[in-house]
Each structure stands twice: as structure tokens, then as C-alpha cells.
PDB file of C-alpha atoms in Angstrom:
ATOM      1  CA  UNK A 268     -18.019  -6.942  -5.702  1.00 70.00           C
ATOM      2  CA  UNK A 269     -19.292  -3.549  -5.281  1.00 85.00           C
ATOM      3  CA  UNK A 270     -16.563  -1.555  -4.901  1.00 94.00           C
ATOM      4  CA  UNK A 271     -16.495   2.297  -5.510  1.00 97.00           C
ATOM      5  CA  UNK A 272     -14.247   5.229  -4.712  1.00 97.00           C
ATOM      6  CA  UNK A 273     -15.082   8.999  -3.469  1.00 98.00           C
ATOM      7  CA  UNK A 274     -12.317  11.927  -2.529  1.00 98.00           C
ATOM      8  CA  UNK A 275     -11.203  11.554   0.603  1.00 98.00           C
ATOM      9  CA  UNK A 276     -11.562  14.657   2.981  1.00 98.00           C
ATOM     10  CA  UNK A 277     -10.383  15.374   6.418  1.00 96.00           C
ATOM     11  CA  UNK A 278     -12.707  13.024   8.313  1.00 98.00           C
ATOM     12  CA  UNK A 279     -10.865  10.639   6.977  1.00 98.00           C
ATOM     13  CA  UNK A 280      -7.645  11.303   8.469  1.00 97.00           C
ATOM     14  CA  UNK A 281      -8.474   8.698  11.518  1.00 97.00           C
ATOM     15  CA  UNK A 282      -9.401   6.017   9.491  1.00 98.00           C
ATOM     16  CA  UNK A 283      -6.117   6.686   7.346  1.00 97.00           C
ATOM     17  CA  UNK A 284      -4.329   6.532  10.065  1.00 95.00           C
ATOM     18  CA  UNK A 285      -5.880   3.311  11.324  1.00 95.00           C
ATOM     19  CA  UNK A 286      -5.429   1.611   7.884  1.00 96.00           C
ATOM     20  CA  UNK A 287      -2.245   2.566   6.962  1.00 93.00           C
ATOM     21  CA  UNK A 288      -0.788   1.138  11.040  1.00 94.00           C
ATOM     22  CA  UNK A 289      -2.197  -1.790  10.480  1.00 94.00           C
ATOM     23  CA  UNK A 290      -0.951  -2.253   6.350  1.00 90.00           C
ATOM     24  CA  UNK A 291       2.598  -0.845   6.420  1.00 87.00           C
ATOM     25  CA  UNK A 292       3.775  -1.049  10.494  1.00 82.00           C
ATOM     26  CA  UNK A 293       5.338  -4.729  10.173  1.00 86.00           C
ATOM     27  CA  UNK A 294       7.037  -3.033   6.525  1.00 82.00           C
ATOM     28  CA  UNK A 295       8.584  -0.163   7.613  1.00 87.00           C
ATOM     29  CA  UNK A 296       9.604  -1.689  10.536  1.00 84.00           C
ATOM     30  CA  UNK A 297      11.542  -4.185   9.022  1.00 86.00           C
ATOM     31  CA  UNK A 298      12.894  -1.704   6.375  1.00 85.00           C
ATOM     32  CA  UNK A 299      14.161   0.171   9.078  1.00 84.00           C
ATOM     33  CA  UNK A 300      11.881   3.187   8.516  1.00 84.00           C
ATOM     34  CA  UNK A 301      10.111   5.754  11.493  1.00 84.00           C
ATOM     35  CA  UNK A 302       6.488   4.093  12.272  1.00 85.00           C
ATOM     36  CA  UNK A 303       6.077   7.592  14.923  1.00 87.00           C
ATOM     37  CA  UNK A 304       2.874   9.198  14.471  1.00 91.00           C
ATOM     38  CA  UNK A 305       4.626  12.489  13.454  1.00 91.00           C
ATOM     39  CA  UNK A 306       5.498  10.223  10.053  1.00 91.00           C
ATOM     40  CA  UNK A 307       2.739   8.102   9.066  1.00 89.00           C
ATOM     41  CA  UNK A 308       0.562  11.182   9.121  1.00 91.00           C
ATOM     42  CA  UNK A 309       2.734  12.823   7.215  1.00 92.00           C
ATOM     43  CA  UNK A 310       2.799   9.601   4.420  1.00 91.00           C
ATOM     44  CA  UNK A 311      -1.065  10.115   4.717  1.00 93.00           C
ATOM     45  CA  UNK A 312      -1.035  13.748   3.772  1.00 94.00           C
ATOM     46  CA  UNK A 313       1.283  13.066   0.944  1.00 92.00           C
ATOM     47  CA  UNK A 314      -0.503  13.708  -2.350  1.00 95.00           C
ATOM     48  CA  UNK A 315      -3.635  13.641  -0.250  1.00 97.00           C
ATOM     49  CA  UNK A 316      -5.455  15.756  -3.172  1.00 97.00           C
ATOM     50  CA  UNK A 317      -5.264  12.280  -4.925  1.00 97.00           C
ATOM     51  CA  UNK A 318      -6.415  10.022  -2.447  1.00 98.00           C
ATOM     52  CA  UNK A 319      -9.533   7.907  -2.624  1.00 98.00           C
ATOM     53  CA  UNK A 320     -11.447   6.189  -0.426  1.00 99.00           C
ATOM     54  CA  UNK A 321     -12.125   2.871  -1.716  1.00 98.00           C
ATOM     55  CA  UNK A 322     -15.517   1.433  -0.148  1.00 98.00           C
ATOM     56  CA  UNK A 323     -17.297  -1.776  -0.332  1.00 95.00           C
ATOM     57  CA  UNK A 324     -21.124  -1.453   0.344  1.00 92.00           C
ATOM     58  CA  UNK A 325     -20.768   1.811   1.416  1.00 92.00           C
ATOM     59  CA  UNK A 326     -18.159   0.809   4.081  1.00 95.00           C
ATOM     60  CA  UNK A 327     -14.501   2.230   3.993  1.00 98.00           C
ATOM     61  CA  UNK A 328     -12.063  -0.696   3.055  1.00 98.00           C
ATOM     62  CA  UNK A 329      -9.261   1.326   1.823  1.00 98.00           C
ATOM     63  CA  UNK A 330      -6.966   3.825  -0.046  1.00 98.00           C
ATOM     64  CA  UNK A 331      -6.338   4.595  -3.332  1.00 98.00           C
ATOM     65  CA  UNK A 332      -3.933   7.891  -4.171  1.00 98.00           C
ATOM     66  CA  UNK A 333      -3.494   7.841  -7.761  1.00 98.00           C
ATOM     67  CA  UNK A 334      -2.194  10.614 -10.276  1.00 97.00           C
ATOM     68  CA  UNK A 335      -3.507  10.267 -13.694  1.00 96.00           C
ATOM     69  CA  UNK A 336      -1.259  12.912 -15.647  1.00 95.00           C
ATOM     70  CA  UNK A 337      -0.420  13.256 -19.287  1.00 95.00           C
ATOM     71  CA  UNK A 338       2.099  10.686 -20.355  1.00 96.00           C
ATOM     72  CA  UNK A 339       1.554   8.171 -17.312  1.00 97.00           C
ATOM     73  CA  UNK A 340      -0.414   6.713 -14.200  1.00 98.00           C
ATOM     74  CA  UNK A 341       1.318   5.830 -11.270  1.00 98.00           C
ATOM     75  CA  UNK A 342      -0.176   4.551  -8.183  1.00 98.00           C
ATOM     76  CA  UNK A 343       1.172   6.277  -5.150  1.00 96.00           C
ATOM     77  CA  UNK A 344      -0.655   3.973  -2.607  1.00 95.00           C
ATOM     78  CA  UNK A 345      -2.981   1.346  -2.331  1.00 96.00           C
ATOM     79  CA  UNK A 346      -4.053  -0.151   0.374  1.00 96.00           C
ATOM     80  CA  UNK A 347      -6.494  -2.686   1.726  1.00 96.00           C
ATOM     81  CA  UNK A 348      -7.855  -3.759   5.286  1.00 97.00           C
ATOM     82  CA  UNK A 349      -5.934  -6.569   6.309  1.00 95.00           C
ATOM     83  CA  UNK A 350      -8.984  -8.389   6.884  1.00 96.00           C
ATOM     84  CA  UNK A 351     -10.103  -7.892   3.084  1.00 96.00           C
ATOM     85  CA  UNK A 352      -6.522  -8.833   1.555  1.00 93.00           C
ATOM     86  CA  UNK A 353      -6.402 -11.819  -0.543  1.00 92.00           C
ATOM     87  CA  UNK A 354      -9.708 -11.714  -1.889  1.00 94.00           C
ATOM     88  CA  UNK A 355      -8.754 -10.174  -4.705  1.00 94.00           C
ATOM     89  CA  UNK A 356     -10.010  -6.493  -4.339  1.00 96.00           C
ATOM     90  CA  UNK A 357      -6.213  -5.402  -4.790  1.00 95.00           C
ATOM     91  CA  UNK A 358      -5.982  -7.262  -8.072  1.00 96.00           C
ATOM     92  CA  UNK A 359      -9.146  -6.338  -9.284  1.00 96.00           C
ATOM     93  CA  UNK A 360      -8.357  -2.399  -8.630  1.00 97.00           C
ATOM     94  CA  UNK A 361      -4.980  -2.587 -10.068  1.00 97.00           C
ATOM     95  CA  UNK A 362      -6.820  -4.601 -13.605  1.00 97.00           C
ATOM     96  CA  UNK A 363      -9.131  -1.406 -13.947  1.00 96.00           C
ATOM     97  CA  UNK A 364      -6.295   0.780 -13.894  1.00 97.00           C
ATOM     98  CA  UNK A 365      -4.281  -1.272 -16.134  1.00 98.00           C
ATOM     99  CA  UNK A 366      -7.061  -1.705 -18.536  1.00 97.00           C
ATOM    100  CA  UNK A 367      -7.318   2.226 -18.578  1.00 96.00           C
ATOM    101  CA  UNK A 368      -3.397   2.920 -18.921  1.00 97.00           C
ATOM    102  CA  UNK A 369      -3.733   0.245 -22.234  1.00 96.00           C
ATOM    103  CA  UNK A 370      -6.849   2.271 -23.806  1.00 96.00           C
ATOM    104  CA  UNK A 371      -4.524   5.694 -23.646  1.00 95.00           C
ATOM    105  CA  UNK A 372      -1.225   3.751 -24.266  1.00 96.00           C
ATOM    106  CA  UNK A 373       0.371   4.868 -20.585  1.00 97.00           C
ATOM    107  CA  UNK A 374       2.502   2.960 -18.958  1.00 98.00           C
ATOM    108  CA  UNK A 375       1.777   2.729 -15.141  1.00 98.00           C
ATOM    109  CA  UNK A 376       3.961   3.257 -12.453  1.00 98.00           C
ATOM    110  CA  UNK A 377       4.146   2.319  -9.033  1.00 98.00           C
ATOM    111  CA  UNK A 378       6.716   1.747  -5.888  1.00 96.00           C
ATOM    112  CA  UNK A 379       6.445  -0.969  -3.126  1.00 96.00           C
ATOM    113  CA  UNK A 380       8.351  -1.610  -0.402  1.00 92.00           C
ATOM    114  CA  UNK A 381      11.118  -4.441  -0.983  1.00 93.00           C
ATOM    115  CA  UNK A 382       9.456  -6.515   2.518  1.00 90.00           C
ATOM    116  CA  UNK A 383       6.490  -6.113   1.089  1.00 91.00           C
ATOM    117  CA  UNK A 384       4.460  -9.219  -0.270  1.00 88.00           C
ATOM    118  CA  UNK A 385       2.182  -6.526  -2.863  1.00 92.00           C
ATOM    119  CA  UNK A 386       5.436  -6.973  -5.032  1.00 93.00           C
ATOM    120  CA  UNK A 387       4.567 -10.375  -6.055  1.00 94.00           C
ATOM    121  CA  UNK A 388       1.038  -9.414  -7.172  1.00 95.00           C
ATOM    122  CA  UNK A 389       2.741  -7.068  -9.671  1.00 97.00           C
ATOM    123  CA  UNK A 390       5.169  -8.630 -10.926  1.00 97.00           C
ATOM    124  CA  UNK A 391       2.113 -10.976 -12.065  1.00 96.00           C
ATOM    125  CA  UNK A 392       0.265  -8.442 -13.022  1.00 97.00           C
ATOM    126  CA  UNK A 393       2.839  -7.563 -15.727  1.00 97.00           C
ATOM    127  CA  UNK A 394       4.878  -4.922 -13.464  1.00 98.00           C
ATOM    128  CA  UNK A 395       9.065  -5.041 -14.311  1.00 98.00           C
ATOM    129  CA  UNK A 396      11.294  -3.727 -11.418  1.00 98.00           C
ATOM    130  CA  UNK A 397      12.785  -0.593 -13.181  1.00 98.00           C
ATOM    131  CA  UNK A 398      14.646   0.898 -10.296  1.00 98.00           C
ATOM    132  CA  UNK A 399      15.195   0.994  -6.797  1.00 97.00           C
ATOM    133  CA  UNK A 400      16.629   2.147  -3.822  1.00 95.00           C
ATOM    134  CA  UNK A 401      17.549   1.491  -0.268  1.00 94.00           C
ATOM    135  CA  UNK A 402      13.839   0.223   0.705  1.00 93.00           C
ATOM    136  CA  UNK A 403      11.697   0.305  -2.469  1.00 95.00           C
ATOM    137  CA  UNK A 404      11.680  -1.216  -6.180  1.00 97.00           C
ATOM    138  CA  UNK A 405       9.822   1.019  -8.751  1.00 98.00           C
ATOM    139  CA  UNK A 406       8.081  -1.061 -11.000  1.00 98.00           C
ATOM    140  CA  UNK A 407       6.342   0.056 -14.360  1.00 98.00           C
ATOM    141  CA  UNK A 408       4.408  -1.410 -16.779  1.00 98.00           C
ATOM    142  CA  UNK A 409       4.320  -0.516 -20.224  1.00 93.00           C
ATOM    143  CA  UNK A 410       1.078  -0.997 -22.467  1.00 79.00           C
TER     144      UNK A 410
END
């Protein structure tokens, strides 16, 4: 699998927009959340300084916004074309960041939406639900 990952930039903005419809619509809908157009760009443009592009032979697949700070990594967002889930690319993303959070001895950090299916991949990945709220669990796991 030749996956790789550049900044994203403002071009991007459409396909962001496309991606993110057609991953998290059926969620937020069913966690009672605005699906407008006023807030998913405004979900795009959060911590857009971190966001990746995630491309697979040069082709945009999906989104990675990721903050690598001092004491942890947590995984704002990651996303995948609907088309592409199941294969594996999630998992296999999430391993390399895993594997890096174990060489520095950080735990990672992420949230998910409780309708969301991404939780079970996770929690076998090694996640633990530390928190949560309303709509989301925060999940962590500790190297």
C-alpha cells in the first residue's frame, strides 16, 4: 500500500468538504448534531494547520489532523473514503502512529463519536474509553 501524507492547503477545502459529508453525515445525524454547511466547514477548519492529506498513488483518499506535542499524540480526525474503508488503511495509519507514541513513551489520544463504528477498531487497537460526553468517548492509549 502506498500511502503517503502532504499538508493540506486551501485547495483542499472542496475535497474536505466532500469527504467529511460522506464519513460523518449518517453520525452526526444520529447524534443529533448540525450537518449545515456553515458547521462542517467549520469542523474542517478546526486545527486545519494539522491536517494531512492522506493519498494513495498520488490520489487523495483522506484526512489525517494530528498534533504531535510534548507529552502526547492525539488524533483529532481521521478519515477515509467510504469506498476505501475496511481495507485496512485506517488500521494501518493508526499502527504507525502507535508504533511512534511507544518509541517516545506517549500515550495517544483520540475522540470518536459514540454511533460511530471507528470505536471498535480502537478499542482493538489497544484504545480504553477514558471519558466522555453527550456524543463522544475519549479514548487513550498508554505505551
Amino acid at each position: 500500500m502506498n500511502l503517503q501524507y502532504r499538508k493540506a492547503t486551501e485547495n483542499d477545502i472542496s475535497f474536505l468538504f466532500d469527504l467529511r459529508t460522506k464519513t460523518m453525515t449518517e453520525h452526526y445525524i444520529s447524534s443529533h448534531l448540525p450537518t449545515d454547511k456553515e458547521s462542517t466547514l467549520q469542523r474542517i477548519l478546526y486545527h486545519f494547520e494539522k491536517a494531512n492529506i492522506i493519498t494513495l498513488n498520488n490520489e487523495p483518499i483522506g484526512l489525517l489532523k494530528i498534533n504531535k506535542a510534548e507529552n502526547h499524540i492525539e488524533v483529532f480526525q481521521i478519515q477515509i473514503d467510504p469506498k476505501l474503508q475496511g481495507k485496512g488503511i485506517g488500521k494501518s495509519i493508526l499502527k504507525e502512529i502507535i508504533e511512534e507514541a511507544s518509541a517516545t513513551k506517549k500515550p495517544v489520544r483520540l475522540s470518536v463519536l459514540k454511533t460511530n463504528k471507528a470505536q471498535t477498531l480502537y478499542v482493538v487497537l489497544g484504545f480504553k474509553i477514558i471519558a466522555e460526553d453527550q456524543h463522544s468517548y475519549m479514548m487513550e492509549l498508554v505505551n
